[in-house]
Every structure is written in structure tokens, then in C-alpha cells.
JSON list of C-alpha atoms in Angstrom, two decimals:
[
{"chain": "A", "resi": 1, "resn": "MET", "atom": "CA", "xyz": [-55.00, 51.51, -10.90]},
{"chain": "A", "resi": 2, "resn": "LYS", "atom": "CA", "xyz": [-51.29, 51.65, -11.63]},
{"chain": "A", "resi": 3, "resn": "ILE", "atom": "CA", "xyz": [-48.71, 52.83, -9.10]},
{"chain": "A", "resi": 4, "resn": "SER", "atom": "CA", "xyz": [-45.25, 53.86, -10.24]},
{"chain": "A", "resi": 5, "resn": "VAL", "atom": "CA", "xyz": [-42.59, 53.57, -7.53]},
{"chain": "A", "resi": 6, "resn": "ILE", "atom": "CA", "xyz": [-39.23, 55.23, -8.14]},
{"chain": "A", "resi": 7, "resn": "THR", "atom": "CA", "xyz": [-36.10, 54.33, -6.21]},
{"chain": "A", "resi": 8, "resn": "ALA", "atom": "CA", "xyz": [-33.07, 56.54, -6.68]},
{"chain": "A", "resi": 9, "resn": "CYS", "atom": "CA", "xyz": [-29.78, 55.10, -5.51]},
{"chain": "A", "resi": 10, "resn": "ARG", "atom": "CA", "xyz": [-26.05, 55.51, -5.64]},
{"chain": "A", "resi": 11, "resn": "ASN", "atom": "CA", "xyz": [-23.61, 53.25, -3.84]},
{"chain": "A", "resi": 12, "resn": "SER", "atom": "CA", "xyz": [-26.45, 51.71, -1.84]},
{"chain": "A", "resi": 13, "resn": "ALA", "atom": "CA", "xyz": [-25.32, 48.08, -1.74]},
{"chain": "A", "resi": 14, "resn": "VAL", "atom": "CA", "xyz": [-25.76, 47.89, 2.03]},
{"chain": "A", "resi": 15, "resn": "PHE", "atom": "CA", "xyz": [-29.54, 48.54, 1.87]},
{"chain": "A", "resi": 16, "resn": "ILE", "atom": "CA", "xyz": [-30.82, 48.33, -1.71]},
{"chain": "A", "resi": 17, "resn": "GLU", "atom": "CA", "xyz": [-31.69, 44.63, -1.82]},
{"chain": "A", "resi": 18, "resn": "ARG", "atom": "CA", "xyz": [-34.08, 44.96, 1.09]},
{"chain": "A", "resi": 19, "resn": "THR", "atom": "CA", "xyz": [-35.69, 48.01, -0.51]},
{"chain": "A", "resi": 20, "resn": "LEU", "atom": "CA", "xyz": [-36.11, 46.16, -3.82]},
{"chain": "A", "resi": 21, "resn": "GLN", "atom": "CA", "xyz": [-37.68, 43.17, -2.09]},
{"chain": "A", "resi": 22, "resn": "SER", "atom": "CA", "xyz": [-40.11, 45.34, -0.14]},
{"chain": "A", "resi": 23, "resn": "VAL", "atom": "CA", "xyz": [-41.36, 46.96, -3.36]},
{"chain": "A", "resi": 24, "resn": "ILE", "atom": "CA", "xyz": [-41.44, 43.83, -5.52]},
{"chain": "A", "resi": 25, "resn": "SER", "atom": "CA", "xyz": [-43.36, 41.93, -2.84]},
{"chain": "A", "resi": 26, "resn": "GLN", "atom": "CA", "xyz": [-46.21, 44.47, -3.18]},
{"chain": "A", "resi": 27, "resn": "ARG", "atom": "CA", "xyz": [-47.38, 42.99, -6.49]},
{"chain": "A", "resi": 28, "resn": "GLY", "atom": "CA", "xyz": [-50.86, 41.53, -6.17]},
{"chain": "A", "resi": 29, "resn": "SER", "atom": "CA", "xyz": [-54.50, 41.77, -7.15]},
{"chain": "A", "resi": 30, "resn": "TRP", "atom": "CA", "xyz": [-54.89, 45.41, -6.04]},
{"chain": "A", "resi": 31, "resn": "GLY", "atom": "CA", "xyz": [-53.63, 46.84, -9.36]},
{"chain": "A", "resi": 32, "resn": "GLU", "atom": "CA", "xyz": [-50.46, 47.24, -11.38]},
{"chain": "A", "resi": 33, "resn": "LEU", "atom": "CA", "xyz": [-46.99, 48.07, -10.07]},
{"chain": "A", "resi": 34, "resn": "GLU", "atom": "CA", "xyz": [-44.45, 49.83, -12.24]},
{"chain": "A", "resi": 35, "resn": "TYR", "atom": "CA", "xyz": [-41.02, 49.89, -10.61]},
{"chain": "A", "resi": 36, "resn": "LEU", "atom": "CA", "xyz": [-38.35, 52.31, -11.80]},
{"chain": "A", "resi": 37, "resn": "VAL", "atom": "CA", "xyz": [-34.83, 52.30, -10.35]},
{"chain": "A", "resi": 38, "resn": "MET", "atom": "CA", "xyz": [-32.53, 55.19, -11.16]},
{"chain": "A", "resi": 39, "resn": "ASP", "atom": "CA", "xyz": [-28.95, 54.37, -10.21]},
{"chain": "A", "resi": 40, "resn": "GLY", "atom": "CA", "xyz": [-26.39, 57.16, -10.22]},
{"chain": "A", "resi": 41, "resn": "ALA", "atom": "CA", "xyz": [-23.59, 54.99, -11.68]},
{"chain": "A", "resi": 42, "resn": "SER", "atom": "CA", "xyz": [-22.82, 53.11, -8.46]},
{"chain": "A", "resi": 43, "resn": "THR", "atom": "CA", "xyz": [-19.36, 51.64, -7.93]},
{"chain": "A", "resi": 44, "resn": "ASP", "atom": "CA", "xyz": [-19.90, 49.62, -4.74]},
{"chain": "A", "resi": 45, "resn": "GLY", "atom": "CA", "xyz": [-21.76, 46.50, -5.86]},
{"chain": "A", "resi": 46, "resn": "THR", "atom": "CA", "xyz": [-25.20, 48.13, -6.12]},
{"chain": "A", "resi": 47, "resn": "GLN", "atom": "CA", "xyz": [-25.33, 47.40, -9.86]},
{"chain": "A", "resi": 48, "resn": "ASP", "atom": "CA", "xyz": [-24.71, 43.68, -9.23]},
{"chain": "A", "resi": 49, "resn": "ILE", "atom": "CA", "xyz": [-27.71, 43.60, -6.89]},
{"chain": "A", "resi": 50, "resn": "LEU", "atom": "CA", "xyz": [-29.84, 45.54, -9.38]},
{"chain": "A", "resi": 51, "resn": "ARG", "atom": "CA", "xyz": [-28.96, 43.07, -12.15]},
{"chain": "A", "resi": 52, "resn": "LYS", "atom": "CA", "xyz": [-30.10, 40.24, -9.87]},
{"chain": "A", "resi": 53, "resn": "TYR", "atom": "CA", "xyz": [-33.58, 41.85, -9.70]},
{"chain": "A", "resi": 54, "resn": "ALA", "atom": "CA", "xyz": [-33.67, 43.23, -13.25]},
{"chain": "A", "resi": 55, "resn": "GLY", "atom": "CA", "xyz": [-36.57, 40.96, -14.22]},
{"chain": "A", "resi": 56, "resn": "ASP", "atom": "CA", "xyz": [-38.73, 42.56, -11.52]},
{"chain": "A", "resi": 57, "resn": "ILE", "atom": "CA", "xyz": [-37.79, 46.16, -12.37]},
{"chain": "A", "resi": 58, "resn": "ASN", "atom": "CA", "xyz": [-39.69, 47.79, -15.22]},
{"chain": "A", "resi": 59, "resn": "VAL", "atom": "CA", "xyz": [-37.18, 50.58, -15.86]},
{"chain": "A", "resi": 60, "resn": "LEU", "atom": "CA", "xyz": [-33.57, 50.33, -14.74]},
{"chain": "A", "resi": 61, "resn": "VAL", "atom": "CA", "xyz": [-31.22, 53.20, -15.55]},
{"chain": "A", "resi": 62, "resn": "SER", "atom": "CA", "xyz": [-27.63, 53.48, -14.40]},
{"chain": "A", "resi": 63, "resn": "GLU", "atom": "CA", "xyz": [-25.98, 56.74, -15.32]},
{"chain": "A", "resi": 64, "resn": "LYS", "atom": "CA", "xyz": [-24.45, 59.74, -13.65]},
{"chain": "A", "resi": 65, "resn": "ASP", "atom": "CA", "xyz": [-26.97, 62.22, -12.29]},
{"chain": "A", "resi": 66, "resn": "ASP", "atom": "CA", "xyz": [-26.92, 65.47, -10.37]},
{"chain": "A", "resi": 67, "resn": "GLY", "atom": "CA", "xyz": [-28.06, 64.01, -7.05]},
{"chain": "A", "resi": 68, "resn": "PRO", "atom": "CA", "xyz": [-31.17, 62.42, -5.57]},
{"chain": "A", "resi": 69, "resn": "ALA", "atom": "CA", "xyz": [-33.68, 65.04, -6.74]},
{"chain": "A", "resi": 70, "resn": "SER", "atom": "CA", "xyz": [-32.30, 64.74, -10.28]},
{"chain": "A", "resi": 71, "resn": "ALA", "atom": "CA", "xyz": [-32.58, 60.95, -10.23]},
{"chain": "A", "resi": 72, "resn": "ILE", "atom": "CA", "xyz": [-36.11, 61.03, -8.79]},
{"chain": "A", "resi": 73, "resn": "ASN", "atom": "CA", "xyz": [-37.16, 63.56, -11.45]},
{"chain": "A", "resi": 74, "resn": "LYS", "atom": "CA", "xyz": [-35.82, 61.25, -14.17]},
{"chain": "A", "resi": 75, "resn": "GLY", "atom": "CA", "xyz": [-37.97, 58.48, -12.76]},
{"chain": "A", "resi": 76, "resn": "LEU", "atom": "CA", "xyz": [-41.05, 60.64, -12.34]},
{"chain": "A", "resi": 77, "resn": "LEU", "atom": "CA", "xyz": [-40.80, 61.81, -15.94]},
{"chain": "A", "resi": 78, "resn": "ARG", "atom": "CA", "xyz": [-40.56, 58.20, -17.20]},
{"chain": "A", "resi": 79, "resn": "ALA", "atom": "CA", "xyz": [-43.29, 56.84, -14.93]},
{"chain": "A", "resi": 80, "resn": "THR", "atom": "CA", "xyz": [-46.60, 55.89, -16.51]},
{"chain": "A", "resi": 81, "resn": "GLY", "atom": "CA", "xyz": [-48.69, 55.20, -13.40]},
{"chain": "A", "resi": 82, "resn": "ASP", "atom": "CA", "xyz": [-51.84, 56.92, -12.21]},
{"chain": "A", "resi": 83, "resn": "ILE", "atom": "CA", "xyz": [-50.24, 57.22, -8.77]},
{"chain": "A", "resi": 84, "resn": "LEU", "atom": "CA", "xyz": [-46.61, 58.25, -8.28]},
{"chain": "A", "resi": 85, "resn": "CYS", "atom": "CA", "xyz": [-44.19, 57.98, -5.38]},
{"chain": "A", "resi": 86, "resn": "TRP", "atom": "CA", "xyz": [-40.59, 57.32, -4.53]},
{"chain": "A", "resi": 87, "resn": "LEU", "atom": "CA", "xyz": [-38.99, 55.09, -1.97]},
{"chain": "A", "resi": 88, "resn": "ASN", "atom": "CA", "xyz": [-35.43, 55.86, -0.95]},
{"chain": "A", "resi": 89, "resn": "ALA", "atom": "CA", "xyz": [-32.79, 53.17, -1.29]},
{"chain": "A", "resi": 90, "resn": "ASP", "atom": "CA", "xyz": [-32.62, 52.65, 2.49]},
{"chain": "A", "resi": 91, "resn": "ASP", "atom": "CA", "xyz": [-36.39, 52.56, 3.15]},
{"chain": "A", "resi": 92, "resn": "VAL", "atom": "CA", "xyz": [-38.90, 49.72, 2.99]},
{"chain": "A", "resi": 93, "resn": "TYR", "atom": "CA", "xyz": [-42.65, 49.34, 2.54]},
{"chain": "A", "resi": 94, "resn": "SER", "atom": "CA", "xyz": [-44.68, 47.34, 5.01]},
{"chain": "A", "resi": 95, "resn": "PRO", "atom": "CA", "xyz": [-46.61, 44.41, 3.51]},
{"chain": "A", "resi": 96, "resn": "GLY", "atom": "CA", "xyz": [-49.84, 45.57, 1.85]},
{"chain": "A", "resi": 97, "resn": "THR", "atom": "CA", "xyz": [-48.81, 49.22, 1.57]},
{"chain": "A", "resi": 98, "resn": "LEU", "atom": "CA", "xyz": [-49.67, 49.68, -2.11]},
{"chain": "A", "resi": 99, "resn": "GLU", "atom": "CA", "xyz": [-52.97, 47.83, -1.72]},
{"chain": "A", "resi": 100, "resn": "ARG", "atom": "CA", "xyz": [-53.96, 50.27, 1.06]},
{"chain": "A", "resi": 101, "resn": "VAL", "atom": "CA", "xyz": [-52.85, 53.20, -1.10]},
{"chain": "A", "resi": 102, "resn": "THR", "atom": "CA", "xyz": [-55.05, 52.18, -4.04]},
{"chain": "A", "resi": 103, "resn": "ALA", "atom": "CA", "xyz": [-57.99, 51.67, -1.67]},
{"chain": "A", "resi": 104, "resn": "ALA", "atom": "CA", "xyz": [-57.47, 55.17, -0.21]},
{"chain": "A", "resi": 105, "resn": "PHE", "atom": "CA", "xyz": [-57.37, 56.79, -3.65]},
{"chain": "A", "resi": 106, "resn": "ALA", "atom": "CA", "xyz": [-60.46, 54.85, -4.73]},
{"chain": "A", "resi": 107, "resn": "LYS", "atom": "CA", "xyz": [-62.30, 56.01, -1.61]},
{"chain": "A", "resi": 108, "resn": "HIS", "atom": "CA", "xyz": [-61.20, 59.63, -2.14]},
{"chain": "A", "resi": 109, "resn": "PRO", "atom": "CA", "xyz": [-61.22, 60.19, -5.93]},
{"chain": "A", "resi": 110, "resn": "LYS", "atom": "CA", "xyz": [-60.58, 63.94, -5.61]},
{"chain": "A", "resi": 111, "resn": "ALA", "atom": "CA", "xyz": [-57.56, 63.60, -3.33]},
{"chain": "A", "resi": 112, "resn": "ALA", "atom": "CA", "xyz": [-54.31, 64.87, -4.84]},
{"chain": "A", "resi": 113, "resn": "LEU", "atom": "CA", "xyz": [-52.21, 62.91, -2.38]},
{"chain": "A", "resi": 114, "resn": "VAL", "atom": "CA", "xyz": [-52.56, 60.35, 0.35]},
{"chain": "A", "resi": 115, "resn": "PHE", "atom": "CA", "xyz": [-50.15, 59.53, 3.12]},
{"chain": "A", "resi": 116, "resn": "GLY", "atom": "CA", "xyz": [-49.99, 57.24, 6.08]},
{"chain": "A", "resi": 117, "resn": "ARG", "atom": "CA", "xyz": [-48.05, 56.27, 9.14]},
{"chain": "A", "resi": 118, "resn": "CYS", "atom": "CA", "xyz": [-44.34, 55.82, 8.78]},
{"chain": "A", "resi": 119, "resn": "THR", "atom": "CA", "xyz": [-42.29, 54.10, 11.44]},
{"chain": "A", "resi": 120, "resn": "ILE", "atom": "CA", "xyz": [-38.66, 55.15, 11.47]},
{"chain": "A", "resi": 121, "resn": "ILE", "atom": "CA", "xyz": [-36.40, 52.11, 11.82]},
{"chain": "A", "resi": 122, "resn": "ASP", "atom": "CA", "xyz": [-32.70, 51.41, 11.95]},
{"chain": "A", "resi": 123, "resn": "GLU", "atom": "CA", "xyz": [-30.79, 48.84, 9.89]},
{"chain": "A", "resi": 124, "resn": "HIS", "atom": "CA", "xyz": [-31.97, 46.09, 12.28]},
{"chain": "A", "resi": 125, "resn": "ASP", "atom": "CA", "xyz": [-35.68, 47.01, 12.01]},
{"chain": "A", "resi": 126, "resn": "ARG", "atom": "CA", "xyz": [-35.70, 48.53, 15.48]},
{"chain": "A", "resi": 127, "resn": "GLU", "atom": "CA", "xyz": [-37.96, 51.54, 15.81]},
{"chain": "A", "resi": 128, "resn": "ILE", "atom": "CA", "xyz": [-36.06, 54.75, 16.47]},
{"chain": "A", "resi": 129, "resn": "ARG", "atom": "CA", "xyz": [-37.08, 58.39, 16.88]},
{"chain": "A", "resi": 130, "resn": "ARG", "atom": "CA", "xyz": [-40.43, 57.54, 18.46]},
{"chain": "A", "resi": 131, "resn": "GLY", "atom": "CA", "xyz": [-40.90, 61.14, 19.55]},
{"chain": "A", "resi": 132, "resn": "ILE", "atom": "CA", "xyz": [-40.75, 62.36, 15.95]},
{"chain": "A", "resi": 133, "resn": "THR", "atom": "CA", "xyz": [-43.12, 59.62, 14.81]},
{"chain": "A", "resi": 134, "resn": "GLY", "atom": "CA", "xyz": [-45.55, 60.40, 17.63]},
{"chain": "A", "resi": 135, "resn": "PHE", "atom": "CA", "xyz": [-45.46, 64.11, 16.78]},
{"chain": "A", "resi": 136, "resn": "LYS", "atom": "CA", "xyz": [-46.27, 63.42, 13.13]},
{"chain": "A", "resi": 137, "resn": "HIS", "atom": "CA", "xyz": [-49.05, 60.94, 13.85]},
{"chain": "A", "resi": 138, "resn": "MET", "atom": "CA", "xyz": [-50.67, 63.36, 16.29]},
{"chain": "A", "resi": 139, "resn": "PHE", "atom": "CA", "xyz": [-51.69, 65.58, 13.35]},
{"chain": "A", "resi": 140, "resn": "PHE", "atom": "CA", "xyz": [-53.34, 62.87, 11.23]},
{"chain": "A", "resi": 141, "resn": "PRO", "atom": "CA", "xyz": [-56.90, 63.39, 12.55]},
{"chain": "A", "resi": 142, "resn": "PHE", "atom": "CA", "xyz": [-56.64, 67.10, 11.73]},
{"chain": "A", "resi": 143, "resn": "SER", "atom": "CA", "xyz": [-55.06, 66.87, 8.27]},
{"chain": "A", "resi": 144, "resn": "CYS", "atom": "CA", "xyz": [-55.95, 69.68, 5.91]},
{"chain": "A", "resi": 145, "resn": "ARG", "atom": "CA", "xyz": [-54.27, 71.73, 3.21]},
{"chain": "A", "resi": 146, "resn": "PHE", "atom": "CA", "xyz": [-53.05, 74.41, 5.64]},
{"chain": "A", "resi": 147, "resn": "MET", "atom": "CA", "xyz": [-51.45, 71.88, 7.98]},
{"chain": "A", "resi": 148, "resn": "ILE", "atom": "CA", "xyz": [-49.75, 69.96, 5.17]},
{"chain": "A", "resi": 149, "resn": "GLN", "atom": "CA", "xyz": [-48.30, 73.21, 3.86]},
{"chain": "A", "resi": 150, "resn": "CYS", "atom": "CA", "xyz": [-47.12, 74.53, 7.23]},
{"chain": "A", "resi": 151, "resn": "ILE", "atom": "CA", "xyz": [-46.22, 71.62, 9.51]},
{"chain": "A", "resi": 152, "resn": "ASN", "atom": "CA", "xyz": [-43.68, 68.90, 8.73]},
{"chain": "A", "resi": 153, "resn": "TYR", "atom": "CA", "xyz": [-45.76, 65.84, 9.57]},
{"chain": "A", "resi": 154, "resn": "VAL", "atom": "CA", "xyz": [-46.03, 63.99, 6.25]},
{"chain": "A", "resi": 155, "resn": "SER", "atom": "CA", "xyz": [-43.27, 61.39, 6.01]},
{"chain": "A", "resi": 156, "resn": "GLN", "atom": "CA", "xyz": [-42.07, 61.21, 2.41]},
{"chain": "A", "resi": 157, "resn": "PRO", "atom": "CA", "xyz": [-41.79, 57.39, 2.19]},
{"chain": "A", "resi": 158, "resn": "ALA", "atom": "CA", "xyz": [-45.49, 57.20, 3.11]},
{"chain": "A", "resi": 159, "resn": "MET", "atom": "CA", "xyz": [-46.64, 59.86, 0.59]},
{"chain": "A", "resi": 160, "resn": "PHE", "atom": "CA", "xyz": [-48.30, 59.00, -2.72]},
{"chain": "A", "resi": 161, "resn": "PHE", "atom": "CA", "xyz": [-49.73, 61.47, -5.23]},
{"chain": "A", "resi": 162, "resn": "ARG", "atom": "CA", "xyz": [-51.78, 61.47, -8.40]},
{"chain": "A", "resi": 163, "resn": "ARG", "atom": "CA", "xyz": [-50.09, 62.03, -11.72]},
{"chain": "A", "resi": 164, "resn": "SER", "atom": "CA", "xyz": [-52.33, 65.08, -12.21]},
{"chain": "A", "resi": 165, "resn": "ALA", "atom": "CA", "xyz": [-50.91, 66.63, -9.00]},
{"chain": "A", "resi": 166, "resn": "PHE", "atom": "CA", "xyz": [-47.36, 66.04, -10.23]},
{"chain": "A", "resi": 167, "resn": "GLU", "atom": "CA", "xyz": [-48.17, 67.54, -13.63]},
{"chain": "A", "resi": 168, "resn": "LYS", "atom": "CA", "xyz": [-49.58, 70.61, -11.90]},
{"chain": "A", "resi": 169, "resn": "ALA", "atom": "CA", "xyz": [-46.74, 70.94, -9.37]},
{"chain": "A", "resi": 170, "resn": "GLY", "atom": "CA", "xyz": [-43.87, 70.11, -11.69]},
{"chain": "A", "resi": 171, "resn": "PRO", "atom": "CA", "xyz": [-40.61, 68.33, -10.91]},
{"chain": "A", "resi": 172, "resn": "LEU", "atom": "CA", "xyz": [-38.60, 68.48, -7.71]},
{"chain": "A", "resi": 173, "resn": "SER", "atom": "CA", "xyz": [-36.21, 71.39, -7.30]},
{"chain": "A", "resi": 174, "resn": "GLU", "atom": "CA", "xyz": [-32.77, 70.00, -8.13]},
{"chain": "A", "resi": 175, "resn": "SER", "atom": "CA", "xyz": [-31.14, 72.96, -6.43]},
{"chain": "A", "resi": 176, "resn": "LEU", "atom": "CA", "xyz": [-32.16, 71.51, -3.06]},
{"chain": "A", "resi": 177, "resn": "LYS", "atom": "CA", "xyz": [-29.63, 69.01, -1.71]},
{"chain": "A", "resi": 178, "resn": "ALA", "atom": "CA", "xyz": [-31.90, 67.86, 1.14]},
{"chain": "A", "resi": 179, "resn": "ALA", "atom": "CA", "xyz": [-35.64, 68.00, 1.85]},
{"chain": "A", "resi": 180, "resn": "TRP", "atom": "CA", "xyz": [-36.45, 68.33, -1.87]},
{"chain": "A", "resi": 181, "resn": "ASP", "atom": "CA", "xyz": [-39.93, 66.91, -1.17]},
{"chain": "A", "resi": 182, "resn": "TYR", "atom": "CA", "xyz": [-41.06, 69.85, 1.04]},
{"chain": "A", "resi": 183, "resn": "GLU", "atom": "CA", "xyz": [-41.71, 72.09, -1.93]},
{"chain": "A", "resi": 184, "resn": "LEU", "atom": "CA", "xyz": [-43.60, 69.35, -3.80]},
{"chain": "A", "resi": 185, "resn": "ASP", "atom": "CA", "xyz": [-45.83, 68.69, -0.76]},
{"chain": "A", "resi": 186, "resn": "ARG", "atom": "CA", "xyz": [-46.81, 72.35, -0.66]},
{"chain": "A", "resi": 187, "resn": "LYS", "atom": "CA", "xyz": [-47.42, 72.65, -4.41]},
{"chain": "A", "resi": 188, "resn": "SER", "atom": "CA", "xyz": [-49.35, 69.37, -4.69]},
{"chain": "A", "resi": 189, "resn": "VAL", "atom": "CA", "xyz": [-52.16, 70.41, -2.39]},
{"chain": "A", "resi": 190, "resn": "VAL", "atom": "CA", "xyz": [-52.73, 73.85, -3.88]}
]
């Protein structure tokens, strides 16, 4: 199974290296990782960091875009994986994340998307917003299409979806300047 991870960034030098490392470190015997980084023509040193990791990035594009949803869409349209996702430039994966994702999809071959726990951390890896995390995790045992469509408890960095779900749902709405994943979550489970 091949997972395509897209990271969109612009002027993300403060966090991007850690994000890159967390994705690249996922490579292993579980399957194939395709990593796509879509940089919005950064001017703060982000491109220097991206060049340092260029050998570990399958697709690296640096050009002006129309915002995060636009950059993510560019990556999703270029991705070739069976499973698609994006990780923001200031987020990180826990060790073994992609291995657990492939196991979940293998166990549930009809699932359009899978998601898991997502701890919210600050720049020093300290957990923050525990109340929000607790609220979201409370719904996991009861997950169903209705709840995914109506309650905000799926954390985007911990959401992975099949290519077929993306093809059915279509790209992210580039008119949305925040929360552009809400619409995709609702369309993916229909």
C-alpha cells in the first residue's frame, strides 16, 4: 500500500524541519511513502531547509499559490498513493503512524477514511488544549457517518482517506481560508 503525504508550507522555517523529519522517519516495511511538499514561494529560509531534505521528498514544488487549500489541492492532484493525507507544516506524526494507518485500511477494506487520536502540542511538545482533545476522543467509540458529518471530532492531521474517496469528493474548496477540510470530511463519507 502506498501513502501520499502532502505538506503545504509558506514561510515555515520555524517548524518545517521537524515536520519533514516526522514524515521521512515513517519509511519502513509497512508499505511505500510518497512525500510531496508544496511551498508557496517562501522567503524566510524555508526553501533552504527543503533543499536539505530534497533527496527524501518525492515531489518538491516552490511557486506562488492561492493559499493552503490551493497548495494542498496541487499536492493531492499530483499524488499517486492509494491513501492520501496532508500534514501541516507545523504538525508532526508520532512514530509508527503510517504503519498503523495501513493496518487499519487493510483491516477495513471498505472504509473511505480512517482517523485516530491527535494530541495537540505546542512548539516544545507540551500537550495543550486537553479539553478539546478529550472531547474529540470521547466520540471515537461511537463513530459513524452521521457523527463525522455533524460533530467536529476528527482532527485533520490524524485523518487519512482512500484515493477513491478523494476522486468522489473532489478537491478542497479554495474559497475557504480556514477549516477547508470540513467540507471534504462530509463529502468523503457520503
